Coordinates of C-alpha atoms (C1' of nucleotides) and ligand atoms in Angstrom, one line a residue:
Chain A
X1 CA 99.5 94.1 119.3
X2 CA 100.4 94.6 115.5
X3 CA 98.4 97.0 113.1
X4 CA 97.6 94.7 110.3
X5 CA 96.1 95.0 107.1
X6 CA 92.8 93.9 108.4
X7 CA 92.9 95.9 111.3
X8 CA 93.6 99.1 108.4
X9 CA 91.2 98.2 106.4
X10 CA 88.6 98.7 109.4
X11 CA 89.5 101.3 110.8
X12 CA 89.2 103.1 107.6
X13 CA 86.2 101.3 107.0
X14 CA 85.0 102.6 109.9
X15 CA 86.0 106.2 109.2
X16 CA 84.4 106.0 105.9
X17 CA 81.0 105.2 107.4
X18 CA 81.0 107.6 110.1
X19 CA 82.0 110.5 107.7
X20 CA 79.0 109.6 105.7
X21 CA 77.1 109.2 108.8
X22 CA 77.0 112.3 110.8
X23 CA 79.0 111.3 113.1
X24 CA 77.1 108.1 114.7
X25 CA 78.5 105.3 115.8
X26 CA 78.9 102.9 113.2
X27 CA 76.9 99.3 113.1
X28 CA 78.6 95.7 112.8
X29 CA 76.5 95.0 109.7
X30 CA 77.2 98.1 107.5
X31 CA 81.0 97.6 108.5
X32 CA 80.7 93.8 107.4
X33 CA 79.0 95.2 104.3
X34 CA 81.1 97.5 103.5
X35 CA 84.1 95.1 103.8
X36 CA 82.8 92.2 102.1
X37 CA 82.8 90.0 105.1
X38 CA 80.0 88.3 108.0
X39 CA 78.6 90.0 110.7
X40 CA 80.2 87.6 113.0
X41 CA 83.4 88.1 111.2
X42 CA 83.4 92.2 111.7
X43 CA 82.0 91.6 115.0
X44 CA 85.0 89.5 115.9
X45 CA 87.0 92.3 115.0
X46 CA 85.5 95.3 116.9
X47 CA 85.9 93.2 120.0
X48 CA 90.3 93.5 118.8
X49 CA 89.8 97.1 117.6
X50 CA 88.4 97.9 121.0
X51 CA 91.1 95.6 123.0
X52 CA 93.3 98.0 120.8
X53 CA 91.9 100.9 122.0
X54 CA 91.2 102.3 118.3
X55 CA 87.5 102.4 118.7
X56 CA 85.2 103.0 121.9
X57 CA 82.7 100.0 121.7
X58 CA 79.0 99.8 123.0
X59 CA 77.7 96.2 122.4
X60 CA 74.6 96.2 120.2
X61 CA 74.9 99.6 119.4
X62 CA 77.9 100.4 117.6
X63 CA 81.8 101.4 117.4
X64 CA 83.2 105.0 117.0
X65 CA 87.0 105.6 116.3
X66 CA 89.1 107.1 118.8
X67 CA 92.1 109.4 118.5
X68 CA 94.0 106.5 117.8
X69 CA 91.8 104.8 115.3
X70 CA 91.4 107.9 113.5
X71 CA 95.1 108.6 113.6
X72 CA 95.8 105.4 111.8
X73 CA 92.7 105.5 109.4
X74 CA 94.1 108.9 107.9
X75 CA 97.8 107.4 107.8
X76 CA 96.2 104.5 105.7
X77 CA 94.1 107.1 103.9
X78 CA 97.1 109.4 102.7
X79 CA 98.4 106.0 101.7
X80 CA 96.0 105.1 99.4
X81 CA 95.0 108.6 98.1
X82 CA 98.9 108.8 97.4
X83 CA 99.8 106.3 95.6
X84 CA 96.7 106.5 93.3
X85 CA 97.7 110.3 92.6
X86 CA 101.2 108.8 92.1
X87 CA 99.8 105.9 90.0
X88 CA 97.9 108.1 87.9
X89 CA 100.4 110.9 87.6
X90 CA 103.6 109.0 87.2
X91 CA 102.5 105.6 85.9
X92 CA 99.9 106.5 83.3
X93 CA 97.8 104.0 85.0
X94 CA 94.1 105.2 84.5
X95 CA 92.2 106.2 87.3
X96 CA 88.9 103.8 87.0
X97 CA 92.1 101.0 88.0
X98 CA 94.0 103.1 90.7
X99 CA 91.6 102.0 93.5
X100 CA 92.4 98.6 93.4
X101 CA 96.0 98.8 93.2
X102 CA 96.6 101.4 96.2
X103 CA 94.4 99.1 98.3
X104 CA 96.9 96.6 98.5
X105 CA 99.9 99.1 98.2
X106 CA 98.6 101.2 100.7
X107 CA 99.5 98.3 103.7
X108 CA 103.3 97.8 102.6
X109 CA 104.3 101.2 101.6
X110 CA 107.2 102.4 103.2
X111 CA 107.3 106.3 105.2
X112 CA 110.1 106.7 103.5
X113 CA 108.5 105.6 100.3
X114 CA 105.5 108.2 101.2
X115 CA 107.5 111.0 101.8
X116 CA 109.7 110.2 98.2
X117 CA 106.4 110.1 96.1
X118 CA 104.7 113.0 98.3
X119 CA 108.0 114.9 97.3
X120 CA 108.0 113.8 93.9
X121 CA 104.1 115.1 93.1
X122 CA 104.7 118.0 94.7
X123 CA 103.0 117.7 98.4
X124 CA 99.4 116.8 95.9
X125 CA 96.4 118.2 97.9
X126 CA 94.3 115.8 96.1
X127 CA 93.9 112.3 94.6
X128 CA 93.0 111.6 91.2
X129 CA 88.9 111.5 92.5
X130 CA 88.9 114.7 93.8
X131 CA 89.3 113.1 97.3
X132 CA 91.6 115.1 99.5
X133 CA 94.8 113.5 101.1
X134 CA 95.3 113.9 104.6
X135 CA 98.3 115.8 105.3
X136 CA 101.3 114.5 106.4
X137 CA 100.4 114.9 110.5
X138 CA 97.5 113.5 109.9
X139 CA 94.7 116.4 108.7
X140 CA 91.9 115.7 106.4
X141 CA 90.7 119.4 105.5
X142 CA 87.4 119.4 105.1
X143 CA 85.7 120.4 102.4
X144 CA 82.3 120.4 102.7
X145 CA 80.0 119.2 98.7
X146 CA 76.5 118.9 97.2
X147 CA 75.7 116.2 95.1
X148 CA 74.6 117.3 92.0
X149 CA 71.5 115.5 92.0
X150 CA 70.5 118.6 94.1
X151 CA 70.8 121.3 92.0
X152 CA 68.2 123.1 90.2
X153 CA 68.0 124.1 86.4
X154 CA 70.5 127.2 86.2
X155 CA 73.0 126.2 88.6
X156 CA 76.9 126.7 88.1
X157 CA 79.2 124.9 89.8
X158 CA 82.4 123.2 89.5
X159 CA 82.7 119.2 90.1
X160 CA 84.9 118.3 92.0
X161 CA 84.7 114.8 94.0
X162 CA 83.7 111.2 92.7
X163 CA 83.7 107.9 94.7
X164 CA 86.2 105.6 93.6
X165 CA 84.2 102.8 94.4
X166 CA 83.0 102.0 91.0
X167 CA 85.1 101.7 88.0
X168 CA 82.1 101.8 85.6
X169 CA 81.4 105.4 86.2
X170 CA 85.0 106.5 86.1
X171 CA 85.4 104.9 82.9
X172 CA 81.8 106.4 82.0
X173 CA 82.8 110.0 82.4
X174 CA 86.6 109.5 81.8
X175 CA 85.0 108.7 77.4
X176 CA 83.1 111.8 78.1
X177 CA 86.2 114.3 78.9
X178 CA 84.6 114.7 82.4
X179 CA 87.1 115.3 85.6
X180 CA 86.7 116.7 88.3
X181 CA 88.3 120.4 88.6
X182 CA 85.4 120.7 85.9
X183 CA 82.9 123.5 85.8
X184 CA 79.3 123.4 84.4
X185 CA 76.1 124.7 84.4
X186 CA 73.0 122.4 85.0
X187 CA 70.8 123.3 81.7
X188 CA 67.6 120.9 82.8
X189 CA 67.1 118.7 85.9
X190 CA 63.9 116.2 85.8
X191 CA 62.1 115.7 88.7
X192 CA 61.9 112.6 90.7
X193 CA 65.6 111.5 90.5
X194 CA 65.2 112.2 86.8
X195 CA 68.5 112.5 85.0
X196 CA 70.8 115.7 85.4
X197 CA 71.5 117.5 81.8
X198 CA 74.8 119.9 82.5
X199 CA 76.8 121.6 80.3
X200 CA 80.6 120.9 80.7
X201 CA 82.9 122.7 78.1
X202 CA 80.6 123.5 75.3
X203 CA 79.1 119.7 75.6
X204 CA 75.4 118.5 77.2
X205 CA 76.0 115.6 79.2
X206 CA 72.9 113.5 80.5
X207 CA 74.0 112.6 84.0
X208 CA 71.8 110.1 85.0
X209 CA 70.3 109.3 88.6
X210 CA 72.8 107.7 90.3
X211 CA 75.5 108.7 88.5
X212 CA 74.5 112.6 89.4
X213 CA 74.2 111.2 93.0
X214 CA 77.8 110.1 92.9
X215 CA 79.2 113.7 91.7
X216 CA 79.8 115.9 94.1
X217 CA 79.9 119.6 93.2
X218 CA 80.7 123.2 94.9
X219 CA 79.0 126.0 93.4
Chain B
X1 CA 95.7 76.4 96.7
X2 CA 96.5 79.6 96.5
X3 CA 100.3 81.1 96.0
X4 CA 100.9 83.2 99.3
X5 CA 103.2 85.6 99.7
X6 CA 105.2 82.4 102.2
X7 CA 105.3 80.3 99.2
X8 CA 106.5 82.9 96.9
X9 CA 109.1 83.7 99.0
X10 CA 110.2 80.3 99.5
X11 CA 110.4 79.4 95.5
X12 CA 112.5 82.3 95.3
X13 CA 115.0 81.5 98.2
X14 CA 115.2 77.3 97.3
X15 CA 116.0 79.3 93.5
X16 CA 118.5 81.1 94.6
X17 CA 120.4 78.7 96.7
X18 CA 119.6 76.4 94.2
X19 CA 121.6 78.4 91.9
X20 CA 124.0 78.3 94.3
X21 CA 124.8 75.2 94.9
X22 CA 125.5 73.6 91.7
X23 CA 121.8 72.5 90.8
X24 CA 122.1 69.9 94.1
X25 CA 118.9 69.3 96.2
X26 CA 118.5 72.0 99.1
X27 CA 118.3 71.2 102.2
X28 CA 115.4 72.2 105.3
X29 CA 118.4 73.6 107.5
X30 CA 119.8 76.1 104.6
X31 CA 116.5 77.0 103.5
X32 CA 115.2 77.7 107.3
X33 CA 118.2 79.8 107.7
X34 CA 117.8 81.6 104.9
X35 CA 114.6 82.8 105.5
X36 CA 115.0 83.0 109.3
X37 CA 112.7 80.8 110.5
X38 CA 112.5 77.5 112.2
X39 CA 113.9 73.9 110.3
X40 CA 110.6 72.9 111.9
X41 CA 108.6 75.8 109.8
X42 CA 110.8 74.9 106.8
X43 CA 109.8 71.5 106.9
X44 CA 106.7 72.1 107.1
X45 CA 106.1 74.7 103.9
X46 CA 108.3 72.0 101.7
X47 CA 105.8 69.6 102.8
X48 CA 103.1 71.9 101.3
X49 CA 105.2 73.4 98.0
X50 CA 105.3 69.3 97.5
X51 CA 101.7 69.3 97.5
X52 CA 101.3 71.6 95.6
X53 CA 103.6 70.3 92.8
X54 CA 106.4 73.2 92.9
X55 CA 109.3 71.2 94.4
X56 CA 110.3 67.6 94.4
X57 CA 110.9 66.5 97.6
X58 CA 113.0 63.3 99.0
X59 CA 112.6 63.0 103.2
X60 CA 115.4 63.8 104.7
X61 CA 117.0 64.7 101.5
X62 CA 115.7 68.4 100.4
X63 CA 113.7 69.9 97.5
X64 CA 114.1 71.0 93.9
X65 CA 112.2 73.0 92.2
X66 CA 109.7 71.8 89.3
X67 CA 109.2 73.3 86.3
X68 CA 106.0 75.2 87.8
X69 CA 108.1 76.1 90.5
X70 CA 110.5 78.0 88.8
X71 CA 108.2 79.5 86.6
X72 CA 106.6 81.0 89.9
X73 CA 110.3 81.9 91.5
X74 CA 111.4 83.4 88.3
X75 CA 108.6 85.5 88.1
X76 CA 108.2 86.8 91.6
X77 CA 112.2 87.5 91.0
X78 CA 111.0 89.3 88.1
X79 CA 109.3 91.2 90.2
X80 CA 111.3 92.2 92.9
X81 CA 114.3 93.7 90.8
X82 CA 112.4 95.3 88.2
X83 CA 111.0 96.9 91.5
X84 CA 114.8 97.7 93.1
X85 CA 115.4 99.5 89.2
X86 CA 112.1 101.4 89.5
X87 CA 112.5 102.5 93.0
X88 CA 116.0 103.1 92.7
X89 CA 116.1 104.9 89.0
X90 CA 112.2 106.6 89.4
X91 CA 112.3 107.9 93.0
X92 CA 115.9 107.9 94.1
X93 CA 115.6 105.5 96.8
X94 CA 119.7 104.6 97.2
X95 CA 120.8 101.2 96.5
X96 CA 121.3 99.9 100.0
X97 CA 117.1 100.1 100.7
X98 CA 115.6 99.4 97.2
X99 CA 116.1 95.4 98.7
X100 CA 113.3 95.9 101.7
X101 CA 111.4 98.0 100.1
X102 CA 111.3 95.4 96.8
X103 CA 110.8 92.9 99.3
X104 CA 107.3 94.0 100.4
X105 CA 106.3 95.0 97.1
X106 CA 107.3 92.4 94.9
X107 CA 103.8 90.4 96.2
X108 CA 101.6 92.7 95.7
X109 CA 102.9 94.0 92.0
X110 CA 100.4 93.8 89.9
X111 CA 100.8 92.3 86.2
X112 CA 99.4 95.3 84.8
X113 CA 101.4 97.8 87.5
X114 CA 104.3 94.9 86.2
X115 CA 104.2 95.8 82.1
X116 CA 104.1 99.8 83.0
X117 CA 107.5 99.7 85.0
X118 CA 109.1 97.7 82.8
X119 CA 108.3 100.0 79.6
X120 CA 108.9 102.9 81.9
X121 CA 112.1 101.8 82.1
X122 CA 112.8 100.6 79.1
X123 CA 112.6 97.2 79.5
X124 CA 116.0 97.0 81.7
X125 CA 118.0 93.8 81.9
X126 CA 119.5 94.8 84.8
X127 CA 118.9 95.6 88.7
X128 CA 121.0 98.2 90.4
X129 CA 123.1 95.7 92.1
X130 CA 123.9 94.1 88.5
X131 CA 121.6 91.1 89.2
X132 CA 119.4 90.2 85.9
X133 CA 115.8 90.7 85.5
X134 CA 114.2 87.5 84.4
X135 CA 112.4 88.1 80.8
X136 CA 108.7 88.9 80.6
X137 CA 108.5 85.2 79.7
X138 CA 110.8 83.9 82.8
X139 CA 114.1 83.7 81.2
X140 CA 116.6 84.3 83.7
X141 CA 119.9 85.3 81.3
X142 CA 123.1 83.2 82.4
X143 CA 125.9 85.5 83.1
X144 CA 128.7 83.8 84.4
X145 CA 130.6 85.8 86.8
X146 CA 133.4 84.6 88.8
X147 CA 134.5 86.7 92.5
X148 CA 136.9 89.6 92.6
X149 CA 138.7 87.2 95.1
X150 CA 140.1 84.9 93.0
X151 CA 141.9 87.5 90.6
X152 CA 145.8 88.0 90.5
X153 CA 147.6 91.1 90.3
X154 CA 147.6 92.5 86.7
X155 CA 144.2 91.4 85.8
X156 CA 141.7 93.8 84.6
X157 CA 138.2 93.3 84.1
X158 CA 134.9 94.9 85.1
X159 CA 132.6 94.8 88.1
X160 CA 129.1 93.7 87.2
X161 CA 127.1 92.4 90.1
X162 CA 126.8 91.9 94.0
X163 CA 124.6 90.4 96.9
X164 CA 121.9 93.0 97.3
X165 CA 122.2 91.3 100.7
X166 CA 124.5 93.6 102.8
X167 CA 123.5 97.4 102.6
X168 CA 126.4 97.9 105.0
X169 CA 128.9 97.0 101.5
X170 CA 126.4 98.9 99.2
X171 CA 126.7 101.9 101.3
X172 CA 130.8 101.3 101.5
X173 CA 131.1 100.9 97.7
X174 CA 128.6 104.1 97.3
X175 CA 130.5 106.2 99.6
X176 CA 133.5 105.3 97.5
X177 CA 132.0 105.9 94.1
X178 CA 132.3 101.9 93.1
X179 CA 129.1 100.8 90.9
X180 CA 128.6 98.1 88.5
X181 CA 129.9 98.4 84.8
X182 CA 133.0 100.1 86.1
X183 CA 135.8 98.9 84.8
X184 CA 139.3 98.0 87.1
X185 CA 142.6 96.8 87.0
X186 CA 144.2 94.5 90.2
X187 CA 147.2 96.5 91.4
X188 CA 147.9 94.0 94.1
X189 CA 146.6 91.3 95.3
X190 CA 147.8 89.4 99.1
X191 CA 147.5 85.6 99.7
X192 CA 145.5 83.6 102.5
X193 CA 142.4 86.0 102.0
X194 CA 144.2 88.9 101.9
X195 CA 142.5 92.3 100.7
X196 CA 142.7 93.0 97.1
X197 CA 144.0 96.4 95.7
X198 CA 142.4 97.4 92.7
X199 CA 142.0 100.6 90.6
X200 CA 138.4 102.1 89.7
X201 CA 138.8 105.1 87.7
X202 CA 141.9 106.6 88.0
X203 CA 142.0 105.7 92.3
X204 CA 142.9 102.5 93.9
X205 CA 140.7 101.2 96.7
X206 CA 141.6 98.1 99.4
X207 CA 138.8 95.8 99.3
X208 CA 138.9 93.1 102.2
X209 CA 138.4 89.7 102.0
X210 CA 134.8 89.3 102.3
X211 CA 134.3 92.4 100.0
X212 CA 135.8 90.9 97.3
X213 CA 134.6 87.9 97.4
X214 CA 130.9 89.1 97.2
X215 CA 131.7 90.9 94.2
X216 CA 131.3 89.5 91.1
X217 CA 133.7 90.3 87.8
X218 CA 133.8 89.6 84.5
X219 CA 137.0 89.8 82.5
Chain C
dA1 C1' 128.5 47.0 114.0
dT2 C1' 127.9 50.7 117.4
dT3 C1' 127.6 55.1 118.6
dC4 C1' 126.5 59.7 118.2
dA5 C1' 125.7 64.4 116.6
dA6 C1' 123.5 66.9 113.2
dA7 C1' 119.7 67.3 110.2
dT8 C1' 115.0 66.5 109.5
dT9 C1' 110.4 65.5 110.6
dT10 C1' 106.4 65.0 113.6
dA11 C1' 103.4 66.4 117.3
dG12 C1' 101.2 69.8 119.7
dT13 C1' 100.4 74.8 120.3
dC14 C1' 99.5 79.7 119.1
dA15 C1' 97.8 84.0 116.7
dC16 C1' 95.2 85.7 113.1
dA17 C1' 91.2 86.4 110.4
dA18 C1' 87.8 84.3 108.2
dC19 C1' 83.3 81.1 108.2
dG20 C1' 78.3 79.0 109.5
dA21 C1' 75.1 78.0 113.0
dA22 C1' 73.1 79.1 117.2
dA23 C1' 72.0 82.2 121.0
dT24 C1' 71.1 86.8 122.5
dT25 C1' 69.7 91.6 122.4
dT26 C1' 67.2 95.3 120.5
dG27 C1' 63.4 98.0 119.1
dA28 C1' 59.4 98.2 116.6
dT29 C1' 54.5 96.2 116.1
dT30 C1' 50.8 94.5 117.7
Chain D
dA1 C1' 52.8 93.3 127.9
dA2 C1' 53.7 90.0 124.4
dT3 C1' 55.6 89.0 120.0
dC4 C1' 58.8 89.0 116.4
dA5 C1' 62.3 90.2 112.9
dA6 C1' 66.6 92.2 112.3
dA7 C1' 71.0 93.1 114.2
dT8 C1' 74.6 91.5 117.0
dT9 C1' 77.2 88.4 119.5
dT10 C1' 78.9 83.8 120.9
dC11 C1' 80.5 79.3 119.8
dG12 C1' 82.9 76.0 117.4
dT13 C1' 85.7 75.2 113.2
dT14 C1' 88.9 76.1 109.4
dG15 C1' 93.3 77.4 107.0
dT16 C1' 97.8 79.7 107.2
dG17 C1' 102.2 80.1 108.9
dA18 C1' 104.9 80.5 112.7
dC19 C1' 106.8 78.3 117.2
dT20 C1' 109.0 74.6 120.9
dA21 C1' 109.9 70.1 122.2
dA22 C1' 110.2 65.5 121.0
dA23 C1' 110.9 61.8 117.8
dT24 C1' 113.3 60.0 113.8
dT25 C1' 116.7 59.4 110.2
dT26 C1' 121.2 60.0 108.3
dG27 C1' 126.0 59.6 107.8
dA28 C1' 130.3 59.8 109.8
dA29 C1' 133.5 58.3 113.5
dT30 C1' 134.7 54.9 116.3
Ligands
MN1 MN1 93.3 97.8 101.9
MN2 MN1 90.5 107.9 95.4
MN3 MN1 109.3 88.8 99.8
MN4 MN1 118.9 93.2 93.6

DNA sequence: ATTCAAATTTAGTCACAACGAAATTTGATT
DNA sequence: AATCAAATTTCGTTGTGACTAAATTTGAAT
């Protein structure tokens, strides 16, 4: 059998929401959610990915990558985390519009058009969200975050990881001057998922709820 | 309907042997063979482009592009060598693999990813094979050419463009310094498809028959 | 005018990846 | 233990683009 688009697009799907999720197995409906698509549809497809071998699947309860699904989820990974650092880097294109772009690119893109622009950038550690690129034989290091929803009044830190999920926010903290690399220092926090007030370079941000949620930090 | 990559790639090929073949009507058989599938597959898609208003079709006769055809061909060819020039000129790929490469890409180019290579690049007129780049507004500029073949000794003139077909000649002409824009004389020239002996830059090189006659000249 | 080979089209099939509707399983609530 | 809603799977269908095998049409040679 072929490795499609579809079937990389799941099985990063898939590695996405067991990252998030401790390491369960992951359920037919958040995988359908997550993709955009009907239960019946992703369920359809966990029956192939398991015919593949590329995830162990218990019925009713859930599929889990193997070494083989996760080998291919982190080529697709470096992929897309690649060409947006490329994209952004090289192209000037701004990074609330990267993620779209390298979803498609990332399914036709050459390894000899990987190792060029991995060459060109310099062997980048990171992509333009903070997220960090699996290496070339397939390593994501891991580098473990807080959001900084959780941080207290006082707190330094540095942010350095945003999803790239949602182009609002990007665009949001892009007109602010915020990126991650950034440090800060959380000057008031609000309770009950009351908004964040951090200063980054000189400025007070208000960081509301979910945007706070988004950011992750390291202190 | 939507424009799939299948249809974009057959606008382009019934373009270019339109171009060909003296503005005639293309046939199923030429088109099937150009793009390696079945005359039954063939038939089919021009059943389907006619549906879809981008070719005229007469049964058992062949297709011609419409208007809305071309536009779509024009562009997609748009796409592809401005592609081959970024790949080639941006990251070094050499000129014998920018064609795959542009093959895969050229479909999932973005308009946006579209303007930023083209002013990256200054807006080039030309692929690295010498093949024009249709205008932002699908021009395509009329360069007539005729083959190195049909020169006599004594004539002089200057390579401009050929087939991005064959990476088994780009790699000869490569390896032998030979690129378009450079200028040549014909030392010699032998009848019945005999190889031609002409001088680039000071050396003179044999080129076979079927070398010369895919490279194109003007005098 | 027949004949015939090549070109073209049709008919039937397949793989892929989606869908809605219906059936089944699960796990929590009574 | 029975009930029930949510999650999951199965079933039947669709659209795309390929295939082989079998018509059909064409145009050239007889
Ligand atoms: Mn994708
Ligand atoms: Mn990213
Ligand atoms: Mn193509
Ligand atoms: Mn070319």
């Amino acid at each position: 059998m072929q490795i499609s688009p579809a079937v990389e697009d799941y099985t990063k799907a898939i590695y996405a929401l067991q990252e998030r999720g401790d390491g369960c197995a992951v359920t037919t409906n958040a995988l359908a959610e997550r993709l955009g698509v009907t239960p019946a549809s992703a369920s359809a497809m966990v029956k192939k990915l398991a015919g593949m071998g590329l995830v162990s699947h218990v019925r009713y309860r859930g599929v889990q990558l193997t070494a083989k699904g996760s080998a291919i989820a982190l080529e697709v990974i470096r992929h897309h985390r690649l060409l947006e650092a490329y994209l952004s880097e090289s192209l000037g294109v701004p990074w609330d519009r990267v993620h779209d772009e390298a979803e498609v690119l990332e399914h036709v893109l050459s390894e000899e058009l990987e190792e060029l622009i991995a060459d060109k950038l310099g062997n980048p550690t990171h992509d333009p969200h903070g997220d960090p690129i699996p290496t070339r034989d397939g390593l994501m290091p891991d580098e473990p975050t807080v959001s900084l929803q959780t941080l207290a009044t006082g707190d330094c830190g540095r942010f350095v990881r945003i999803s790239d999920a949602d182009p609002e926010m990007l665009r949001y903290l892009a007109a602010r001057g915020i990126a991650p690399g950034d440090g800060f220092e959380v000057i008031d926090k609000q309770p009950f998922d009351g908004p964040v007030f951090a200063r980054f370079a000189g400025e007070v941000h208000v960081l509301g709820g979910t945007l706070a949620r988004a950011m992750r930090v390291e202190l």
